[in-house]
C-alpha cells in the first residue's frame, strides 16, 4: 500500500503503460486522475476502478488543458503527489519528407506536454513540500533508429529535460526521473508492427531478452520511481528494455559457438 493517501495524475492513462500504472497505484491505495484524449477508454477504466479514480479528457499538447487538469485534481482529491507524464504518439518519416505539422505534433505530444504538465503541478507540489514526477521517454531517446526522426528528438528531449527538472527542484523535495522502455506490447507499437507479416518476430529477435515487455513491467518501474522506495533517485533515465540499449548490436555468437563445440 505504497500509495495510501497519495494522489497521482497519469496522462495517456486510458491504455497500455498508463492504464497499468493507474491500476497499480489504485490497487496500492492511491487516488488517480486519469487523463487521455481517448474519452471512451479512459472513462471505462475509471468506472472499472471505482472510488478514488476519475477520468478527464485532455489533449496533452494543450497547456491550458493541463493547467485545468491540475486544478481539477486538487479540487477533487485535495493535492497532487505524483505526476506521470506518459502520453505519447509515434511518428515515422525521413527529414526531407516529414511534414512540418507532423514534426510539430510529435514534439508537442511527446515533449511540450511534459513541460506543460510539470509547469501545472510543480507549484502545487512545492507548496506541499515535495512530490514525484515520472516521465515516459524511450530507448528511442537514448539511441536512434531509421525514420524515427521526430520521435527520437522528442524522447531525447524528455530525458534531458527530466535531468533539468531534477536539478532545479531537488531542494523543493521534488524528484523527477524518466523511464526508457524498449518495445512494449501496446497499440502504439503493435498496431503498426502486426500489420507487417514477420515484423514482430524480427523485432523480438534484436532484443536480448527476445520479447516485448508487458505494460505492467514498465508501470512497475514507474510506480517504484513514484514511491518513497526511490526517495534518493532523481534525474535518472532508467532503461526498461530487456537489454536492448546495453547491446552494441554486434552479432550474437552463442549459436555459432554451440555449433562449433558440438562439431
Ligand atoms: P498506448 O498506445 O497503449 O497508449 C498511449 C496513450 O496515449 C493512449 O491512450 C492515447 O490515447 C494517449 N494519447 C495519445 N495522444 C494523446 C494526447 N495528445 N493527449 C492525451 N493522451 C494522448 O501506448 P503505450 O506504450 O502505453 O505508450 C505510453 C508511452 O510509452 C508513450 O509515451 C510512448 O511513446 C512510450 N513508449 C512506448 C513504447 C512501446 O513500445 N509501446 C516504447 C517506448 C516508449
PDB file of N, CA and C and ligand atoms in Angstrom, residues 12 14-18 36-38 58-61 86-89 105 109-110 136-138 151 155 181-184 186-189, ligand 1:
ATOM      1  N   UNK A  12      -2.111   9.804 -20.732  1.00  0.00           N
ATOM      2  CA  UNK A  12      -2.087   8.592 -21.551  1.00  0.00           C
ATOM      3  C   UNK A  12      -2.542   7.419 -20.712  1.00  0.00           C
ATOM      4  N   UNK A  14      -5.434   5.943 -20.448  1.00  0.00           N
ATOM      5  CA  UNK A  14      -6.549   5.100 -20.901  1.00  0.00           C
ATOM      6  C   UNK A  14      -6.085   3.752 -21.440  1.00  0.00           C
ATOM      7  N   UNK A  15      -4.790   3.632 -21.762  1.00  0.00           N
ATOM      8  CA  UNK A  15      -4.316   2.440 -22.478  1.00  0.00           C
ATOM      9  C   UNK A  15      -2.917   2.063 -21.995  1.00  0.00           C
ATOM     10  N   UNK A  16      -2.505   0.864 -22.330  1.00  0.00           N
ATOM     11  CA  UNK A  16      -1.119   0.431 -22.201  1.00  0.00           C
ATOM     12  C   UNK A  16      -0.455   0.715 -20.850  1.00  0.00           C
ATOM     13  N   UNK A  17       0.691   1.351 -20.928  1.00  0.00           N
ATOM     14  CA  UNK A  17       1.522   1.601 -19.741  1.00  0.00           C
ATOM     15  C   UNK A  17       0.786   2.495 -18.739  1.00  0.00           C
ATOM     16  N   UNK A  18       0.143   3.537 -19.233  1.00  0.00           N
ATOM     17  CA  UNK A  18      -0.563   4.474 -18.352  1.00  0.00           C
ATOM     18  C   UNK A  18      -1.706   3.799 -17.611  1.00  0.00           C
ATOM     19  N   UNK A  36      -6.552  11.467 -20.689  1.00  0.00           N
ATOM     20  CA  UNK A  36      -6.257  10.895 -22.004  1.00  0.00           C
ATOM     21  C   UNK A  36      -7.130  11.593 -23.032  1.00  0.00           C
ATOM     22  N   UNK A  37      -6.701  11.521 -24.282  1.00  0.00           N
ATOM     23  CA  UNK A  37      -7.508  12.082 -25.375  1.00  0.00           C
ATOM     24  C   UNK A  37      -8.620  11.105 -25.767  1.00  0.00           C
ATOM     25  N   UNK A  38      -8.477   9.837 -25.371  1.00  0.00           N
ATOM     26  CA  UNK A  38      -9.474   8.801 -25.687  1.00  0.00           C
ATOM     27  C   UNK A  38     -10.500   8.728 -24.558  1.00  0.00           C
ATOM     28  N   UNK A  58      -8.301  14.994 -21.972  1.00  0.00           N
ATOM     29  CA  UNK A  58      -7.273  16.037 -22.087  1.00  0.00           C
ATOM     30  C   UNK A  58      -6.419  15.756 -23.331  1.00  0.00           C
ATOM     31  N   UNK A  59      -6.165  16.785 -24.106  1.00  0.00           N
ATOM     32  CA  UNK A  59      -5.124  16.711 -25.139  1.00  0.00           C
ATOM     33  C   UNK A  59      -3.873  17.315 -24.504  1.00  0.00           C
ATOM     34  N   UNK A  60      -2.863  16.495 -24.278  1.00  0.00           N
ATOM     35  CA  UNK A  60      -1.695  16.970 -23.527  1.00  0.00           C
ATOM     36  C   UNK A  60      -0.879  18.025 -24.276  1.00  0.00           C
ATOM     37  N   UNK A  61      -1.167  18.212 -25.556  1.00  0.00           N
ATOM     38  CA  UNK A  61      -0.471  19.265 -26.313  1.00  0.00           C
ATOM     39  C   UNK A  61      -1.042  20.642 -25.999  1.00  0.00           C
ATOM     40  N   UNK A  86       3.018  10.502 -19.409  1.00  0.00           N
ATOM     41  CA  UNK A  86       3.217   9.256 -20.133  1.00  0.00           C
ATOM     42  C   UNK A  86       2.583   9.237 -21.524  1.00  0.00           C
ATOM     43  N   UNK A  87       1.662  10.151 -21.806  1.00  0.00           N
ATOM     44  CA  UNK A  87       1.002  10.146 -23.120  1.00  0.00           C
ATOM     45  C   UNK A  87       2.045  10.292 -24.209  1.00  0.00           C
ATOM     46  N   UNK A  88       1.830   9.611 -25.323  1.00  0.00           N
ATOM     47  CA  UNK A  88       2.783   9.732 -26.419  1.00  0.00           C
ATOM     48  C   UNK A  88       2.175   9.255 -27.718  1.00  0.00           C
ATOM     49  N   UNK A  89       2.808   9.683 -28.804  1.00  0.00           N
ATOM     50  CA  UNK A  89       2.429   9.194 -30.136  1.00  0.00           C
ATOM     51  C   UNK A  89       3.704   8.849 -30.908  1.00  0.00           C
ATOM     52  N   UNK A 105       3.590  18.155 -34.210  1.00  0.00           N
ATOM     53  CA  UNK A 105       2.630  17.398 -33.388  1.00  0.00           C
ATOM     54  C   UNK A 105       3.391  16.357 -32.542  1.00  0.00           C
ATOM     55  N   UNK A 109       3.189  16.521 -28.473  1.00  0.00           N
ATOM     56  CA  UNK A 109       2.574  15.490 -27.618  1.00  0.00           C
ATOM     57  C   UNK A 109       3.629  14.795 -26.751  1.00  0.00           C
ATOM     58  N   UNK A 110       4.809  14.558 -27.333  1.00  0.00           N
ATOM     59  CA  UNK A 110       5.815  13.780 -26.594  1.00  0.00           C
ATOM     60  C   UNK A 110       6.718  14.629 -25.697  1.00  0.00           C
ATOM     61  N   UNK A 136       7.662   9.257 -19.229  1.00  0.00           N
ATOM     62  CA  UNK A 136       7.979   8.151 -20.126  1.00  0.00           C
ATOM     63  C   UNK A 136       8.764   8.697 -21.313  1.00  0.00           C
ATOM     64  N   UNK A 137      10.043   8.378 -21.343  1.00  0.00           N
ATOM     65  CA  UNK A 137      10.868   8.679 -22.519  1.00  0.00           C
ATOM     66  C   UNK A 137      10.847   7.417 -23.375  1.00  0.00           C
ATOM     67  N   UNK A 138      12.005   6.919 -23.771  1.00  0.00           N
ATOM     68  CA  UNK A 138      12.056   5.718 -24.616  1.00  0.00           C
ATOM     69  C   UNK A 138      13.513   5.320 -24.828  1.00  0.00           C
ATOM     70  N   UNK A 151      10.409  11.462 -33.352  1.00  0.00           N
ATOM     71  CA  UNK A 151      10.232  10.704 -32.105  1.00  0.00           C
ATOM     72  C   UNK A 151      11.564  10.608 -31.357  1.00  0.00           C
ATOM     73  N   UNK A 155      11.984  12.242 -27.621  1.00  0.00           N
ATOM     74  CA  UNK A 155      12.251  11.404 -26.448  1.00  0.00           C
ATOM     75  C   UNK A 155      13.622  11.718 -25.835  1.00  0.00           C
ATOM     76  N   UNK A 181      11.581   2.810 -22.028  1.00  0.00           N
ATOM     77  CA  UNK A 181      11.172   1.459 -22.413  1.00  0.00           C
ATOM     78  C   UNK A 181      11.744   1.083 -23.777  1.00  0.00           C
ATOM     79  N   UNK A 182      12.043  -0.199 -23.937  1.00  0.00           N
ATOM     80  CA  UNK A 182      12.241  -0.774 -25.266  1.00  0.00           C
ATOM     81  C   UNK A 182      10.861  -1.117 -25.806  1.00  0.00           C
ATOM     82  N   UNK A 183      10.770  -2.071 -26.718  1.00  0.00           N
ATOM     83  CA  UNK A 183       9.453  -2.403 -27.251  1.00  0.00           C
ATOM     84  C   UNK A 183       8.519  -2.987 -26.183  1.00  0.00           C
ATOM     85  N   UNK A 184       7.300  -2.468 -26.169  1.00  0.00           N
ATOM     86  CA  UNK A 184       6.287  -2.891 -25.198  1.00  0.00           C
ATOM     87  C   UNK A 184       5.050  -3.313 -25.983  1.00  0.00           C
ATOM     88  N   UNK A 186       1.957  -2.843 -26.672  1.00  0.00           N
ATOM     89  CA  UNK A 186       0.821  -1.914 -26.577  1.00  0.00           C
ATOM     90  C   UNK A 186       0.499  -1.393 -27.979  1.00  0.00           C
ATOM     91  N   UNK A 187      -0.706  -0.830 -28.158  1.00  0.00           N
ATOM     92  CA  UNK A 187      -1.137  -0.427 -29.506  1.00  0.00           C
ATOM     93  C   UNK A 187      -0.200   0.547 -30.210  1.00  0.00           C
ATOM     94  N   UNK A 188       0.456   1.453 -29.489  1.00  0.00           N
ATOM     95  CA  UNK A 188       1.319   2.435 -30.164  1.00  0.00           C
ATOM     96  C   UNK A 188       2.377   1.737 -31.024  1.00  0.00           C
ATOM     97  N   UNK A 189       2.798   0.551 -30.607  1.00  0.00           N
ATOM     98  CA  UNK A 189       3.794  -0.220 -31.353  1.00  0.00           C
ATOM     99  C   UNK A 189       3.136  -1.325 -32.178  1.00  0.00           C
TER     100      UNK A 189
HETATM  101  P1  LIG B   1      -0.662   3.107 -25.908  1.00  0.00           P
HETATM  102  O1  LIG B   1      -0.960   3.344 -27.341  1.00  0.00           O
HETATM  103  O2  LIG B   1      -1.245   1.901 -25.261  1.00  0.00           O
HETATM  104  O3  LIG B   1      -1.045   4.371 -25.009  1.00  0.00           O
HETATM  105  C1  LIG B   1      -0.797   5.692 -25.389  1.00  0.00           C
HETATM  106  C2  LIG B   1      -1.927   6.550 -24.801  1.00  0.00           C
HETATM  107  O4  LIG B   1      -1.621   7.928 -25.017  1.00  0.00           O
HETATM  108  C3  LIG B   1      -3.283   6.259 -25.483  1.00  0.00           C
HETATM  109  O5  LIG B   1      -4.284   6.008 -24.511  1.00  0.00           O
HETATM  110  C4  LIG B   1      -3.550   7.522 -26.258  1.00  0.00           C
HETATM  111  O6  LIG B   1      -4.945   7.820 -26.410  1.00  0.00           O
HETATM  112  C5  LIG B   1      -2.832   8.567 -25.389  1.00  0.00           C
HETATM  113  N1  LIG B   1      -2.572   9.799 -26.113  1.00  0.00           N
HETATM  114  C6  LIG B   1      -2.035   9.940 -27.354  1.00  0.00           C
HETATM  115  N2  LIG B   1      -2.008  11.230 -27.697  1.00  0.00           N
HETATM  116  C7  LIG B   1      -2.531  11.927 -26.657  1.00  0.00           C
HETATM  117  C8  LIG B   1      -2.772  13.303 -26.424  1.00  0.00           C
HETATM  118  N3  LIG B   1      -2.485  14.231 -27.335  1.00  0.00           N
HETATM  119  N4  LIG B   1      -3.309  13.682 -25.232  1.00  0.00           N
HETATM  120  C9  LIG B   1      -3.623  12.745 -24.312  1.00  0.00           C
HETATM  121  N5  LIG B   1      -3.422  11.430 -24.482  1.00  0.00           N
HETATM  122  C10 LIG B   1      -2.884  11.030 -25.642  1.00  0.00           C
HETATM  123  O7  LIG B   1       0.932   3.052 -25.828  1.00  0.00           O
HETATM  124  P2  LIG B   1       1.925   2.954 -24.571  1.00  0.00           P
HETATM  125  O8  LIG B   1       3.025   2.055 -24.977  1.00  0.00           O
HETATM  126  O9  LIG B   1       1.218   2.693 -23.302  1.00  0.00           O
HETATM  127  O10 LIG B   1       2.520   4.444 -24.586  1.00  0.00           O
HETATM  128  C11 LIG B   1       2.822   5.154 -23.400  1.00  0.00           C
HETATM  129  C12 LIG B   1       4.145   5.856 -23.557  1.00  0.00           C
HETATM  130  O11 LIG B   1       5.190   4.895 -23.698  1.00  0.00           O
HETATM  131  C13 LIG B   1       4.263   6.790 -24.774  1.00  0.00           C
HETATM  132  O12 LIG B   1       4.876   7.998 -24.371  1.00  0.00           O
HETATM  133  C14 LIG B   1       5.181   6.038 -25.704  1.00  0.00           C
HETATM  134  O13 LIG B   1       5.891   6.898 -26.568  1.00  0.00           O
HETATM  135  C15 LIG B   1       6.075   5.336 -24.709  1.00  0.00           C
HETATM  136  N6  LIG B   1       6.817   4.195 -25.223  1.00  0.00           N
HETATM  137  C16 LIG B   1       6.166   3.119 -25.711  1.00  0.00           C
HETATM  138  C17 LIG B   1       6.900   2.050 -26.206  1.00  0.00           C
HETATM  139  C18 LIG B   1       6.229   0.836 -26.795  1.00  0.00           C
HETATM  140  O14 LIG B   1       6.901   0.031 -27.447  1.00  0.00           O
HETATM  141  N7  LIG B   1       4.945   0.633 -26.580  1.00  0.00           N
HETATM  142  C19 LIG B   1       8.301   2.074 -26.174  1.00  0.00           C
HETATM  143  C20 LIG B   1       8.934   3.202 -25.639  1.00  0.00           C
HETATM  144  C21 LIG B   1       8.192   4.260 -25.164  1.00  0.00           C
END
